[in-house]
Amino acid sequence: MTNPHHLPPIHAIRVFEAAARLGNFTRTGEALGMTQAAVSYQIKLLEDRLGFALFERKARHVELTARGRQLAQGTSEAFRMLERTFREVREDRDSVLTITALPTFCSNWLVPRIGNFQIAHPEFAVRIDSRSEVVDIAGGDADIGIRLGHGRWDGLEARFLFADTITPLVPARAVERFGPIDTPADLLKLRLFGPMSWWRDWFDNAGADPSGLPERAALELETQSMEIAAAIAAGDAAVAVSPLYFAEQIAAGILVRPFEAELDHKVAHYLVYDRNRAREPKIRSFVEWMLFQPMAFCLNQPAPAFPDAGETV
């Protein structure tokens, strides 16, 4: 591997590249905002470092030596490549929108709708990061995110989207097999998927007796989407999940929502982004688009006043 300390100073190389193109130290100084003497000094520094002359000094101009011509060709190509790379990076920053979101929100809400954003804003390409881990938005790992928490993240602007709530959902096939779900106790005819703590809290919140609940859930998977898919496939289970994520399946009759009662988790989903970048067109466009989406049940409700607890992601 090449040791970068073996290279001459990059400023001297830049001055040489310009002087080789322009063939005149005075014009090189004008192009780089330097004096002619400063240009001569940088060229002399480079020649001393290399151990041979790069230019033949003439009365009104300079000419490259044979070795100077060889070096000029390589440095010119290198600087063109650098300029192209930096231009591509700048264009990528301006035209590619990177969104980070929780997996279930990503697959069940964002992905089915992101095409509408791209139709409205064809000037932006979109990348979606659906990892569960927190992505460093302030550090530039993503442009914008949808996070679950209390609305406070250092250095980030947070726009309230909707509260995080839980209610039981039942596949329509399970209702057909086991009969209607008219009371919370009727849920006990089915296997229960999802965290059992959610089930107990939902029963308490709904004013139902949780004593008949099993000690542990029949199935608990990494995401709510996985649990719903497993319940639909099994046909004998109910799942404690966020109803927002599955609004389309409810509307299509694939899932049944037996009760209006929802358990409020005291956290909410927020749209977050670096406040110092709020005026960038791609961020401003997505924020405006996102805040005007019809989020079933929830959007435009006032942001809750949460306690000063630690953030959840």
mmCIF file of N, CA and C in Angstrom, residues 44 65 112 125 143 160 172 179 200 252 284 286 297 310:
data_model
loop_
_atom_site.group_PDB
_atom_site.id
_atom_site.type_symbol
_atom_site.label_atom_id
_atom_site.label_comp_id
_atom_site.label_asym_id
_atom_site.label_seq_id
_atom_site.Cartn_x
_atom_site.Cartn_y
_atom_site.Cartn_z
ATOM 1 N N LYS A 44 9.613 25.077 -7.071
ATOM 2 C CA LYS A 44 10.960 24.783 -6.574
ATOM 3 C C LYS A 44 10.893 23.743 -5.455
ATOM 4 N N THR A 65 10.102 20.000 -18.909
ATOM 5 C CA THR A 65 11.156 19.056 -19.266
ATOM 6 C C THR A 65 10.504 17.717 -19.635
ATOM 7 N N PRO A 112 -45.314 0.761 0.007
ATOM 8 C CA PRO A 112 -46.451 0.819 -0.930
ATOM 9 C C PRO A 112 -46.782 2.226 -1.419
ATOM 10 N N ALA A 125 -34.013 10.359 -6.602
ATOM 11 C CA ALA A 125 -34.015 8.905 -6.427
ATOM 12 C C ALA A 125 -34.140 8.621 -4.935
ATOM 13 N N ASP A 143 -30.742 10.784 5.181
ATOM 14 C CA ASP A 143 -31.219 12.164 5.104
ATOM 15 C C ASP A 143 -32.387 12.419 6.039
ATOM 16 N N PHE A 160 -44.146 15.398 14.552
ATOM 17 C CA PHE A 160 -45.059 14.351 15.007
ATOM 18 C C PHE A 160 -45.878 13.784 13.847
ATOM 19 N N ALA A 172 -59.445 -13.030 9.123
ATOM 20 C CA ALA A 172 -60.853 -13.333 8.847
ATOM 21 C C ALA A 172 -61.110 -14.833 8.866
ATOM 22 N N GLY A 179 -65.727 -18.540 15.225
ATOM 23 C CA GLY A 179 -66.864 -17.727 15.602
ATOM 24 C C GLY A 179 -66.482 -16.285 15.859
ATOM 25 N N ARG A 200 -51.543 -8.257 28.156
ATOM 26 C CA ARG A 200 -52.018 -7.956 29.509
ATOM 27 C C ARG A 200 -52.397 -6.487 29.635
ATOM 28 N N ALA A 252 -59.470 -4.497 3.339
ATOM 29 C CA ALA A 252 -59.704 -5.547 2.351
ATOM 30 C C ALA A 252 -60.413 -6.758 2.944
ATOM 31 N N ARG A 284 -37.023 18.976 2.228
ATOM 32 C CA ARG A 284 -38.238 19.775 2.323
ATOM 33 C C ARG A 284 -39.385 19.121 1.551
ATOM 34 N N PHE A 286 -39.850 15.892 0.832
ATOM 35 C CA PHE A 286 -40.355 14.683 1.471
ATOM 36 C C PHE A 286 -41.141 15.017 2.730
ATOM 37 N N PHE A 297 -56.556 6.713 10.867
ATOM 38 C CA PHE A 297 -56.836 6.812 12.297
ATOM 39 C C PHE A 297 -56.097 7.943 12.999
ATOM 40 N N GLY A 310 -36.361 8.391 28.597
ATOM 41 C CA GLY A 310 -35.367 8.160 27.545
ATOM 42 C C GLY A 310 -36.038 7.791 26.255
#
